[in-house]
PDB file of C-alpha atoms in Angstrom:
ATOM      1  CA  MET A  10      17.328   1.959  15.708  1.00 44.00           C
ATOM      2  CA  SER A  11      18.949  -0.345  13.168  1.00 60.00           C
ATOM      3  CA  ASP A  12      15.590  -2.128  12.760  1.00 87.00           C
ATOM      4  CA  TRP A  13      14.021   1.117  11.543  1.00 96.00           C
ATOM      5  CA  PRO A  14      16.264   2.358   8.713  1.00 97.00           C
ATOM      6  CA  GLU A  15      16.491   5.956   7.611  1.00 97.00           C
ATOM      7  CA  LEU A  16      14.251   6.943   4.700  1.00 97.00           C
ATOM      8  CA  LEU A  17      14.857  10.287   2.997  1.00 96.00           C
ATOM      9  CA  ALA A  18      12.881  11.622   0.039  1.00 96.00           C
ATOM     10  CA  GLU A  19      15.860  13.461  -1.423  1.00 95.00           C
ATOM     11  CA  ARG A  20      17.972  10.314  -1.545  1.00 96.00           C
ATOM     12  CA  ASP A  21      15.375   7.554  -2.026  1.00 97.00           C
ATOM     13  CA  HIS A  22      12.728   9.178  -4.201  1.00 97.00           C
ATOM     14  CA  GLU A  23      13.956   7.952  -7.583  1.00 97.00           C
ATOM     15  CA  THR A  24      14.075   4.309  -6.504  1.00 98.00           C
ATOM     16  CA  LEU A  25      10.739   4.515  -4.691  1.00 98.00           C
ATOM     17  CA  ALA A  26       9.210   6.017  -7.841  1.00 97.00           C
ATOM     18  CA  ILE A  27      10.403   2.992  -9.837  1.00 98.00           C
ATOM     19  CA  LEU A  28       8.971   0.642  -7.211  1.00 98.00           C
ATOM     20  CA  HIS A  29       5.688   2.584  -7.177  1.00 98.00           C
ATOM     21  CA  LEU A  30       5.209   2.306 -10.928  1.00 98.00           C
ATOM     22  CA  ALA A  31       6.377  -1.329 -10.989  1.00 98.00           C
ATOM     23  CA  SER A  32       3.902  -2.161  -8.223  1.00 98.00           C
ATOM     24  CA  GLN A  33       1.141  -0.547 -10.286  1.00 98.00           C
ATOM     25  CA  MET A  34       1.919  -2.856 -13.203  1.00 98.00           C
ATOM     26  CA  LEU A  35       1.656  -5.909 -10.946  1.00 98.00           C
ATOM     27  CA  GLY A  36      -1.537  -4.699  -9.313  1.00 98.00           C
ATOM     28  CA  LYS A  37      -3.148  -3.901 -12.650  1.00 97.00           C
ATOM     29  CA  ILE A  38      -2.541  -7.486 -13.780  1.00 98.00           C
ATOM     30  CA  ARG A  39      -4.683  -8.602 -10.826  1.00 97.00           C
ATOM     31  CA  VAL A  40      -7.384  -6.056 -11.670  1.00 96.00           C
ATOM     32  CA  ALA A  41      -7.527  -7.292 -15.261  1.00 97.00           C
ATOM     33  CA  HIS A  42      -7.331 -11.040 -14.625  1.00 97.00           C
ATOM     34  CA  ALA A  43      -8.846 -11.837 -11.202  1.00 97.00           C
ATOM     35  CA  PRO A  44     -12.434 -11.763  -9.877  1.00 96.00           C
ATOM     36  CA  TRP A  45     -13.348  -8.539  -8.117  1.00 96.00           C
ATOM     37  CA  VAL A  46     -13.421  -8.722  -4.308  1.00 96.00           C
ATOM     38  CA  ASN A  47     -15.105  -6.165  -2.049  1.00 95.00           C
ATOM     39  CA  HIS A  48     -13.183  -2.887  -1.690  1.00 96.00           C
ATOM     40  CA  GLY A  49     -10.639  -4.094  -4.258  1.00 95.00           C
ATOM     41  CA  TRP A  50      -8.815  -6.226  -1.680  1.00 97.00           C
ATOM     42  CA  HIS A  51      -7.967  -8.854  -4.316  1.00 97.00           C
ATOM     43  CA  ALA A  52      -5.736  -6.383  -6.169  1.00 97.00           C
ATOM     44  CA  ALA A  53      -3.635  -5.153  -3.250  1.00 98.00           C
ATOM     45  CA  LEU A  54      -0.061  -6.365  -2.952  1.00 98.00           C
ATOM     46  CA  GLN A  55       0.781  -8.650  -0.049  1.00 98.00           C
ATOM     47  CA  PRO A  56       3.876  -8.028   2.129  1.00 98.00           C
ATOM     48  CA  ASN A  57       6.276 -10.955   2.351  1.00 96.00           C
ATOM     49  CA  ALA A  58       9.792 -11.602   3.640  1.00 95.00           C
ATOM     50  CA  ARG A  59      11.381 -10.349   0.424  1.00 96.00           C
ATOM     51  CA  GLY A  60       9.119  -7.474  -0.571  1.00 98.00           C
ATOM     52  CA  LEU A  61       5.608  -7.225  -2.029  1.00 98.00           C
ATOM     53  CA  GLY A  62       3.718  -9.638  -4.251  1.00 98.00           C
ATOM     54  CA  ILE A  63       0.362 -10.291  -5.898  1.00 98.00           C
ATOM     55  CA  LEU A  64      -1.903 -13.160  -4.903  1.00 98.00           C
ATOM     56  CA  PRO A  65      -1.899 -16.303  -7.116  1.00 98.00           C
ATOM     57  CA  THR A  66      -3.592 -15.496 -10.419  1.00 98.00           C
ATOM     58  CA  GLU A  67      -5.208 -17.896 -12.866  1.00 97.00           C
ATOM     59  CA  ALA A  68      -3.549 -18.680 -16.199  1.00 96.00           C
ATOM     60  CA  SER A  69      -4.246 -21.075 -19.072  1.00 94.00           C
ATOM     61  CA  GLY A  70      -3.741 -24.809 -18.725  1.00 94.00           C
ATOM     62  CA  GLY A  71      -4.921 -24.949 -15.133  1.00 95.00           C
ATOM     63  CA  ARG A  72      -1.867 -23.015 -13.973  1.00 97.00           C
ATOM     64  CA  THR A  73      -1.505 -20.131 -11.553  1.00 98.00           C
ATOM     65  CA  PHE A  74       1.275 -17.572 -11.227  1.00 98.00           C
ATOM     66  CA  THR A  75       2.509 -14.892  -8.869  1.00 98.00           C
ATOM     67  CA  LEU A  76       4.711 -11.835  -9.327  1.00 98.00           C
ATOM     68  CA  THR A  77       6.828 -10.361  -6.528  1.00 98.00           C
ATOM     69  CA  LEU A  78       8.754  -7.130  -6.169  1.00 98.00           C
ATOM     70  CA  ASP A  79      11.710  -8.948  -4.647  1.00 98.00           C
ATOM     71  CA  LEU A  80      13.772  -6.290  -2.886  1.00 98.00           C
ATOM     72  CA  CYS A  81      16.453  -8.801  -1.946  1.00 97.00           C
ATOM     73  CA  ARG A  82      16.987  -9.939  -5.550  1.00 97.00           C
ATOM     74  CA  HIS A  83      16.119  -6.426  -6.837  1.00 98.00           C
ATOM     75  CA  ALA A  84      13.893  -7.937  -9.487  1.00 98.00           C
ATOM     76  CA  ILE A  85      10.325  -8.718 -10.410  1.00 98.00           C
ATOM     77  CA  VAL A  86      10.255 -12.462  -9.797  1.00 98.00           C
ATOM     78  CA  LEU A  87       7.733 -14.632 -11.641  1.00 98.00           C
ATOM     79  CA  TRP A  88       6.676 -17.946 -10.128  1.00 98.00           C
ATOM     80  CA  ILE A  89       4.444 -20.371 -12.075  1.00 98.00           C
ATOM     81  CA  SER A  90       2.652 -23.389 -10.615  1.00 97.00           C
ATOM     82  CA  ASP A  91       4.182 -25.689 -13.245  1.00 95.00           C
ATOM     83  CA  GLY A  92       7.613 -25.000 -11.752  1.00 95.00           C
ATOM     84  CA  GLY A  93       8.631 -22.090 -13.962  1.00 94.00           C
ATOM     85  CA  ARG A  94      10.577 -19.203 -12.468  1.00 96.00           C
ATOM     86  CA  GLU A  95      12.014 -16.066 -14.082  1.00 97.00           C
ATOM     87  CA  GLU A  96      13.552 -12.791 -12.904  1.00 97.00           C
ATOM     88  CA  LEU A  97      13.253  -9.347 -14.421  1.00 98.00           C
ATOM     89  CA  PRO A  98      15.798  -6.845 -12.986  1.00 98.00           C
ATOM     90  CA  LEU A  99      14.205  -3.673 -11.644  1.00 98.00           C
ATOM     91  CA  ASN A 100      17.143  -1.589 -12.855  1.00 97.00           C
ATOM     92  CA  ALA A 101      15.841  -1.433 -16.426  1.00 97.00           C
ATOM     93  CA  GLY A 102      16.869   2.186 -17.017  1.00 97.00           C
ATOM     94  CA  SER A 103      13.349   3.477 -17.671  1.00 98.00           C
ATOM     95  CA  ILE A 104       9.699   2.615 -17.050  1.00 98.00           C
ATOM     96  CA  VAL A 105       9.244   2.034 -20.792  1.00 98.00           C
ATOM     97  CA  ALA A 106      11.912  -0.682 -20.728  1.00 98.00           C
ATOM     98  CA  LEU A 107      10.567  -2.307 -17.558  1.00 98.00           C
ATOM     99  CA  HIS A 108       7.018  -2.328 -18.930  1.00 98.00           C
ATOM    100  CA  ARG A 109       8.092  -3.789 -22.284  1.00 98.00           C
ATOM    101  CA  ARG A 110      10.169  -6.532 -20.662  1.00 98.00           C
ATOM    102  CA  LEU A 111       7.385  -7.463 -18.229  1.00 98.00           C
ATOM    103  CA  LEU A 112       4.873  -7.888 -21.067  1.00 98.00           C
ATOM    104  CA  ALA A 113       7.366  -9.990 -23.037  1.00 97.00           C
ATOM    105  CA  LEU A 114       8.104 -12.168 -20.012  1.00 97.00           C
ATOM    106  CA  LEU A 115       4.439 -12.923 -19.376  1.00 97.00           C
ATOM    107  CA  GLU A 116       3.675 -13.540 -23.051  1.00 97.00           C
ATOM    108  CA  GLN A 117       6.681 -15.861 -23.327  1.00 96.00           C
ATOM    109  CA  HIS A 118       5.131 -18.125 -20.667  1.00 97.00           C
ATOM    110  CA  ASP A 119       1.605 -17.884 -22.118  1.00 97.00           C
ATOM    111  CA  LEU A 120       0.404 -15.898 -19.104  1.00 97.00           C
ATOM    112  CA  PRO A 121      -2.127 -13.043 -19.051  1.00 96.00           C
ATOM    113  CA  PHE A 122      -0.254  -9.880 -19.982  1.00 95.00           C
ATOM    114  CA  GLU A 123      -2.857  -7.278 -20.971  1.00 95.00           C
ATOM    115  CA  PHE A 124      -3.698  -4.550 -18.455  1.00 96.00           C
ATOM    116  CA  ASN A 125      -4.521  -0.848 -18.322  1.00 95.00           C
ATOM    117  CA  GLY A 126      -1.344   0.985 -19.260  1.00 95.00           C
ATOM    118  CA  ARG A 127      -1.860   4.297 -17.454  1.00 95.00           C
ATOM    119  CA  PRO A 128      -0.833   4.770 -13.785  1.00 96.00           C
ATOM    120  CA  ASN A 129      -3.575   5.432 -11.244  1.00 94.00           C
ATOM    121  CA  GLU A 130      -3.798   8.082  -8.519  1.00 95.00           C
ATOM    122  CA  LEU A 131      -0.984  10.170 -10.020  1.00 93.00           C
ATOM    123  CA  PRO A 132      -1.969  13.461 -11.682  1.00 89.00           C
ATOM    124  CA  ASP A 133      -0.771  13.870 -15.281  1.00 88.00           C
ATOM    125  CA  ALA A 134       1.022  10.507 -15.243  1.00 92.00           C
ATOM    126  CA  LEU A 135       2.439   9.233 -18.533  1.00 96.00           C
ATOM    127  CA  PRO A 136       1.388   5.765 -19.719  1.00 97.00           C
ATOM    128  CA  PHE A 137       4.004   3.143 -18.865  1.00 98.00           C
ATOM    129  CA  ALA A 138       4.733   2.654 -22.566  1.00 97.00           C
ATOM    130  CA  GLU A 139       5.593   6.355 -22.968  1.00 97.00           C
ATOM    131  CA  ASP A 140       7.558   7.075 -19.792  1.00 97.00           C
ATOM    132  CA  ASN A 141      11.104   7.017 -21.156  1.00 96.00           C
ATOM    133  CA  THR A 142      12.610   9.288 -18.489  1.00 94.00           C
ATOM    134  CA  PRO A 143      16.010   7.825 -17.475  1.00 96.00           C
ATOM    135  CA  ARG A 144      15.705   6.313 -13.993  1.00 96.00           C
ATOM    136  CA  GLU A 145      18.437   4.914 -11.805  1.00 96.00           C
ATOM    137  CA  TYR A 146      17.546   2.154  -9.347  1.00 98.00           C
ATOM    138  CA  ASP A 147      19.528   2.214  -6.100  1.00 98.00           C
ATOM    139  CA  ARG A 148      19.768  -1.106  -4.249  1.00 98.00           C
ATOM    140  CA  ASP A 149      20.458   0.540  -0.899  1.00 98.00           C
ATOM    141  CA  SER A 150      17.290   2.640  -1.105  1.00 98.00           C
ATOM    142  CA  ALA A 151      15.230  -0.442  -1.969  1.00 98.00           C
ATOM    143  CA  GLU A 152      16.755  -2.503   0.826  1.00 97.00           C
ATOM    144  CA  ARG A 153      16.055   0.206   3.406  1.00 97.00           C
ATOM    145  CA  PHE A 154      12.456   0.428   2.209  1.00 98.00           C
ATOM    146  CA  ARG A 155      12.082  -3.362   2.577  1.00 98.00           C
ATOM    147  CA  ALA A 156      13.645  -3.234   6.042  1.00 97.00           C
ATOM    148  CA  ALA A 157      11.315  -0.402   7.092  1.00 98.00           C
ATOM    149  CA  LEU A 158       8.283  -2.449   6.052  1.00 98.00           C
ATOM    150  CA  ALA A 159       9.630  -5.458   7.955  1.00 97.00           C
ATOM    151  CA  ALA A 160      10.078  -3.355  11.107  1.00 97.00           C
ATOM    152  CA  MET A 161       6.558  -1.909  11.075  1.00 98.00           C
ATOM    153  CA  LEU A 162       4.610  -4.986   9.951  1.00 98.00           C
ATOM    154  CA  PRO A 163       4.394  -6.536  13.469  1.00 97.00           C
ATOM    155  CA  VAL A 164       2.770  -3.327  14.740  1.00 98.00           C
ATOM    156  CA  PHE A 165       0.200  -3.447  11.937  1.00 98.00           C
ATOM    157  CA  ALA A 166      -0.436  -7.150  12.582  1.00 97.00           C
ATOM    158  CA  ARG A 167      -1.060  -6.667  16.307  1.00 97.00           C
ATOM    159  CA  PHE A 168      -3.324  -3.689  15.624  1.00 97.00           C
ATOM    160  CA  ARG A 169      -5.324  -5.781  13.125  1.00 97.00           C
ATOM    161  CA  ALA A 170      -5.596  -8.615  15.657  1.00 96.00           C
ATOM    162  CA  GLY A 171      -7.391  -6.396  18.168  1.00 96.00           C
ATOM    163  CA  PHE A 172     -10.550  -6.191  16.065  1.00 97.00           C
ATOM    164  CA  SER A 173     -13.181  -8.916  15.659  1.00 95.00           C
ATOM    165  CA  GLY A 174     -15.444  -6.980  13.299  1.00 96.00           C
ATOM    166  CA  LYS A 175     -14.963  -6.750   9.547  1.00 97.00           C
ATOM    167  CA  ALA A 176     -11.374  -5.719   8.851  1.00 97.00           C
ATOM    168  CA  SER A 177      -9.016  -5.829   5.900  1.00 98.00           C
ATOM    169  CA  PRO A 178      -5.788  -7.794   5.796  1.00 97.00           C
ATOM    170  CA  VAL A 179      -2.599  -5.799   6.271  1.00 98.00           C
ATOM    171  CA  HIS A 180      -1.887  -5.105   2.613  1.00 98.00           C
ATOM    172  CA  PHE A 181      -0.181  -2.656   0.271  1.00 98.00           C
ATOM    173  CA  TRP A 182      -2.092  -0.347  -2.036  1.00 98.00           C
ATOM    174  CA  TRP A 183      -0.111   0.133  -5.230  1.00 98.00           C
ATOM    175  CA  GLY A 184      -2.189   3.088  -6.464  1.00 96.00           C
ATOM    176  CA  SER A 185      -1.196   5.369  -3.600  1.00 96.00           C
ATOM    177  CA  PHE A 186       1.866   3.300  -2.564  1.00 98.00           C
ATOM    178  CA  ASP A 187       0.939   2.722   1.074  1.00 98.00           C
ATOM    179  CA  LEU A 188       0.724  -0.098   3.600  1.00 98.00           C
ATOM    180  CA  ALA A 189      -2.698  -0.115   5.254  1.00 98.00           C
ATOM    181  CA  VAL A 190      -5.170  -1.933   7.472  1.00 98.00           C
ATOM    182  CA  SER A 191      -8.836  -0.926   7.750  1.00 98.00           C
ATOM    183  CA  ARG A 192     -11.517  -1.511  10.390  1.00 98.00           C
ATOM    184  CA  PHE A 193     -15.241  -1.245   9.638  1.00 98.00           C
ATOM    185  CA  SER A 194     -18.120  -0.304  11.934  1.00 98.00           C
ATOM    186  CA  GLY A 195     -20.659  -2.499  10.143  1.00 97.00           C
ATOM    187  CA  ARG A 196     -22.688   0.477   8.906  1.00 97.00           C
ATOM    188  CA  LYS A 197     -22.992   1.827   5.388  1.00 98.00           C
ATOM    189  CA  ALA A 198     -21.326   5.149   4.536  1.00 97.00           C
ATOM    190  CA  PRO A 199     -22.637   8.027   2.408  1.00 96.00           C
ATOM    191  CA  PRO A 200     -21.360   8.048  -1.204  1.00 95.00           C
ATOM    192  CA  HIS A 201     -17.748   9.171  -1.384  1.00 95.00           C
ATOM    193  CA  PRO A 202     -17.205  12.354  -3.450  1.00 93.00           C
ATOM    194  CA  GLY A 203     -14.482  10.634  -5.496  1.00 91.00           C
ATOM    195  CA  ARG A 204     -12.383  12.921  -7.698  1.00 89.00           C
ATOM    196  CA  LEU A 205      -9.110  11.057  -7.057  1.00 88.00           C
ATOM    197  CA  PRO A 206      -6.670  11.526  -9.958  1.00 86.00           C
ATOM    198  CA  GLY A 207      -6.586   8.643 -12.394  1.00 85.00           C
ATOM    199  CA  LEU A 208      -9.189   6.612 -10.487  1.00 89.00           C
ATOM    200  CA  PRO A 209     -12.805   6.153 -11.601  1.00 91.00           C
ATOM    201  CA  ASP A 210     -15.281   7.461  -9.033  1.00 94.00           C
ATOM    202  CA  ARG A 211     -17.124   4.124  -9.067  1.00 94.00           C
ATOM    203  CA  ILE A 212     -13.994   2.428  -7.696  1.00 93.00           C
ATOM    204  CA  THR A 213     -13.511   5.034  -4.963  1.00 95.00           C
ATOM    205  CA  ARG A 214     -17.167   4.818  -3.940  1.00 95.00           C
ATOM    206  CA  GLU A 215     -17.066   1.033  -3.735  1.00 94.00           C
ATOM    207  CA  ALA A 216     -13.871   1.206  -1.661  1.00 94.00           C
ATOM    208  CA  TYR A 217     -15.550   3.596   0.791  1.00 96.00           C
ATOM    209  CA  SER A 218     -19.041   2.105   0.686  1.00 97.00           C
ATOM    210  CA  ASP A 219     -18.886   1.213   4.395  1.00 98.00           C
ATOM    211  CA  GLU A 220     -17.954   3.272   7.442  1.00 98.00           C
ATOM    212  CA  VAL A 221     -14.210   2.769   7.923  1.00 98.00           C
ATOM    213  CA  SER A 222     -11.214   3.728  10.039  1.00 98.00           C
ATOM    214  CA  SER A 223      -7.862   3.137   8.365  1.00 98.00           C
ATOM    215  CA  ALA A 224      -4.279   3.172   9.613  1.00 98.00           C
ATOM    216  CA  GLY A 225      -1.280   3.100   7.335  1.00 98.00           C
ATOM    217  CA  PHE A 226       2.173   4.092   6.159  1.00 98.00           C
ATOM    218  CA  TRP A 227       2.730   6.234   3.076  1.00 98.00           C
ATOM    219  CA  ALA A 228       6.190   6.027   1.562  1.00 96.00           C
ATOM    220  CA  GLY A 229       5.777   8.774  -1.024  1.00 95.00           C
ATOM    221  CA  GLY A 230       6.684   6.660  -4.045  1.00 94.00           C
ATOM    222  CA  ALA A 231       6.340   8.659  -7.240  1.00 94.00           C
ATOM    223  CA  VAL A 232       5.700  11.756  -5.101  1.00 93.00           C
ATOM    224  CA  ALA A 233       8.859  13.266  -3.598  1.00 93.00           C
ATOM    225  CA  ALA A 234       7.689  13.555   0.013  1.00 95.00           C
ATOM    226  CA  GLU A 235       8.985  12.433   3.391  1.00 96.00           C
ATOM    227  CA  PRO A 236       7.214   9.229   4.480  1.00 98.00           C
ATOM    228  CA  PHE A 237       4.691   9.237   7.312  1.00 98.00           C
ATOM    229  CA  PHE A 238       2.179   7.094   9.172  1.00 98.00           C
ATOM    230  CA  TYR A 239      -1.475   8.102   9.004  1.00 98.00           C
ATOM    231  CA  SER A 240      -4.926   7.432  10.383  1.00 98.00           C
ATOM    232  CA  TYR A 241      -8.294   8.633   9.106  1.00 98.00           C
ATOM    233  CA  VAL A 242     -11.996   7.827   9.294  1.00 98.00           C
ATOM    234  CA  TYR A 243     -14.745   7.995   6.671  1.00 98.00           C
ATOM    235  CA  PRO A 244     -17.216   9.559   7.080  1.00 98.00           C
ATOM    236  CA  GLU A 245     -15.524  12.006   9.413  1.00 97.00           C
ATOM    237  CA  PRO A 246     -17.514  12.605  12.639  1.00 98.00           C
ATOM    238  CA  GLU A 247     -17.914  16.058  14.138  1.00 97.00           C
ATOM    239  CA  GLY A 248     -15.012  17.036  16.368  1.00 97.00           C
ATOM    240  CA  TYR A 249     -12.586  14.494  14.911  1.00 98.00           C
ATOM    241  CA  ARG A 250     -10.020  17.016  13.693  1.00 97.00           C
ATOM    242  CA  ALA A 251      -9.711  18.501  17.186  1.00 97.00           C
ATOM    243  CA  ALA A 252      -9.273  15.135  18.892  1.00 97.00           C
ATOM    244  CA  LYS A 253      -6.170  14.426  20.970  1.00 97.00           C
ATOM    245  CA  VAL A 254      -4.115  11.742  19.201  1.00 98.00           C
ATOM    246  CA  ALA A 255      -0.892  10.462  20.736  1.00 98.00           C
ATOM    247  CA  HIS A 256       2.186  11.814  18.912  1.00 98.00           C
ATOM    248  CA  GLY A 257       0.193  12.827  15.812  1.00 96.00           C
ATOM    249  CA  ARG A 258      -1.288  15.988  14.359  1.00 97.00           C
ATOM    250  CA  PHE A 259      -4.171  16.545  11.972  1.00 98.00           C
ATOM    251  CA  ASP A 260      -3.045  17.592   8.508  1.00 97.00           C
ATOM    252  CA  GLU A 261      -5.636  19.688   6.691  1.00 96.00           C
ATOM    253  CA  ALA A 262      -4.114  19.025   3.258  1.00 94.00           C
ATOM    254  CA  TYR A 263      -4.301  15.248   3.596  1.00 94.00           C
ATOM    255  CA  GLY A 264      -7.431  15.210   5.771  1.00 95.00           C
ATOM    256  CA  GLU A 265      -5.954  12.734   8.253  1.00 98.00           C
ATOM    257  CA  PHE A 266      -3.799  12.448  11.338  1.00 98.00           C
ATOM    258  CA  ILE A 267      -0.148  11.980  10.456  1.00 98.00           C
ATOM    259  CA  LEU A 268       3.045  10.996  12.269  1.00 98.00           C
ATOM    260  CA  PRO A 269       6.356  11.356  10.392  1.00 98.00           C
ATOM    261  CA  TYR A 270       8.291   8.134   9.935  1.00 98.00           C
ATOM    262  CA  ALA A 271      11.470   9.911  11.042  1.00 97.00           C
ATOM    263  CA  GLU A 272       9.939  10.718  14.453  1.00 97.00           C
ATOM    264  CA  VAL A 273       8.968   7.088  14.986  1.00 98.00           C
ATOM    265  CA  ARG A 274      12.382   5.841  13.905  1.00 97.00           C
ATOM    266  CA  GLU A 275      14.201   8.220  16.244  1.00 96.00           C
ATOM    267  CA  SER A 276      12.079   7.443  19.308  1.00 96.00           C
ATOM    268  CA  ALA A 277      13.290   5.257  22.176  1.00 95.00           C
ATOM    269  CA  ASP A 278      10.626   2.635  21.347  1.00 96.00           C
ATOM    270  CA  PRO A 279       9.350   2.982  17.762  1.00 97.00           C
ATOM    271  CA  SER A 280       6.866   0.098  17.985  1.00 97.00           C
ATOM    272  CA  ALA A 281       5.264   1.456  21.150  1.00 97.00           C
ATOM    273  CA  MET A 282       5.047   4.974  19.711  1.00 98.00           C
ATOM    274  CA  LEU A 283       3.397   3.774  16.515  1.00 98.00           C
ATOM    275  CA  THR A 284       0.970   1.548  18.427  1.00 98.00           C
ATOM    276  CA  GLU A 285      -0.096   4.480  20.601  1.00 98.00           C
ATOM    277  CA  PHE A 286      -0.640   6.638  17.533  1.00 98.00           C
ATOM    278  CA  PHE A 287      -2.779   4.042  15.724  1.00 98.00           C
ATOM    279  CA  GLN A 288      -4.798   3.159  18.812  1.00 98.00           C
ATOM    280  CA  SER A 289      -5.521   6.697  19.973  1.00 98.00           C
ATOM    281  CA  ALA A 290      -6.535   7.815  16.459  1.00 98.00           C
ATOM    282  CA  TYR A 291      -8.886   4.844  16.185  1.00 98.00           C
ATOM    283  CA  ASP A 292     -10.261   5.507  19.695  1.00 98.00           C
ATOM    284  CA  ALA A 293     -11.127   9.074  18.719  1.00 98.00           C
ATOM    285  CA  ALA A 294     -12.816   7.971  15.487  1.00 98.00           C
ATOM    286  CA  ALA A 295     -14.788   5.108  17.041  1.00 98.00           C
ATOM    287  CA  ASP A 296     -15.970   7.124  20.044  1.00 98.00           C
ATOM    288  CA  LEU A 297     -16.980  10.221  18.102  1.00 98.00           C
ATOM    289  CA  ALA A 298     -18.775   8.126  15.450  1.00 98.00           C
ATOM    290  CA  HIS A 299     -20.474   5.984  18.126  1.00 98.00           C
ATOM    291  CA  TRP A 300     -19.192   2.608  16.942  1.00 98.00           C
ATOM    292  CA  ASP A 301     -20.312  -0.449  18.942  1.00 98.00           C
ATOM    293  CA  ARG A 302     -16.835  -0.979  20.322  1.00 97.00           C
ATOM    294  CA  ALA A 303     -17.808  -3.706  22.793  1.00 96.00           C
ATOM    295  CA  ALA A 304     -19.027  -5.858  19.902  1.00 96.00           C
ATOM    296  CA  LEU A 305     -16.190  -5.046  17.503  1.00 97.00           C
ATOM    297  CA  GLU A 306     -13.015  -5.243  19.591  1.00 96.00           C
ATOM    298  CA  ARG A 307     -11.117  -8.089  21.233  1.00 92.00           C
ATOM    299  CA  GLU A 308      -7.842  -8.877  22.959  1.00 90.00           C
ATOM    300  CA  PRO A 309      -5.287  -9.791  20.250  1.00 85.00           C
ATOM    301  CA  VAL A 310      -4.688 -13.298  21.630  1.00 80.00           C
ATOM    302  CA  ALA A 311      -5.845 -16.762  20.573  1.00 75.00           C
ATOM    303  CA  PRO A 312      -9.211 -17.818  22.080  1.00 75.00           C
TER     304      PRO A 312
END
């Protein structure tokens, strides 16, 4: 059980909210200064041994740079291809202060620093430059979040490996603050209705332009909610909500099957339980939507 640390909204929410908004700043730098890739995959954060980081991004003078939410150093760490390295502590006291210091750090090194200053996918969110609410960063909460990601990542990786069709990397969406991996049937999907808070409909519709089944982990972030694993399909086939999914239940509010993180953590074999949940939810989606499973799936071993 020590590999799957306890996460509680009441205790961890404030720190996860800071990490959520900090991750949005990093992701928005990629949106503003990197070529667009299908479904926005270029902008997602990438899990690493120390936390979550953006992919290398072009800067002037033939340089590249990366930014990482380093949850061991408890800082935004800047790495530059010319050898430069800087740290910006996450415990800045407020989002205003963190935002201001991040812009100054990038400008100091002649790196791209302009990006959209309003958080996405959060209703009524204040711009970063106006959010002066006092916020206290707790190292223990951040370290448990990092450890939780480390524990679940092998399950996500093995699930991703069992698919030979088009599939996303295992990556972290900073808008909604969730770890996710997506499988695609190879068919186009009807236009998504959109209407996500703080997200242009054109972005949502491009993200869901193809028929997709996604599995993930939502940590809550800026929303004070207990974390859970999820699985959904778009478009949703008839009968999907009544399907039998191992350990999970369909949540009408979220429109997806969910499995609380606490239940996985407390089980005798968390990895096996989560694998069964992901696989059975995908099985239901692929069968009911008549995916060509024989052509799309494989054993997750090297050829």
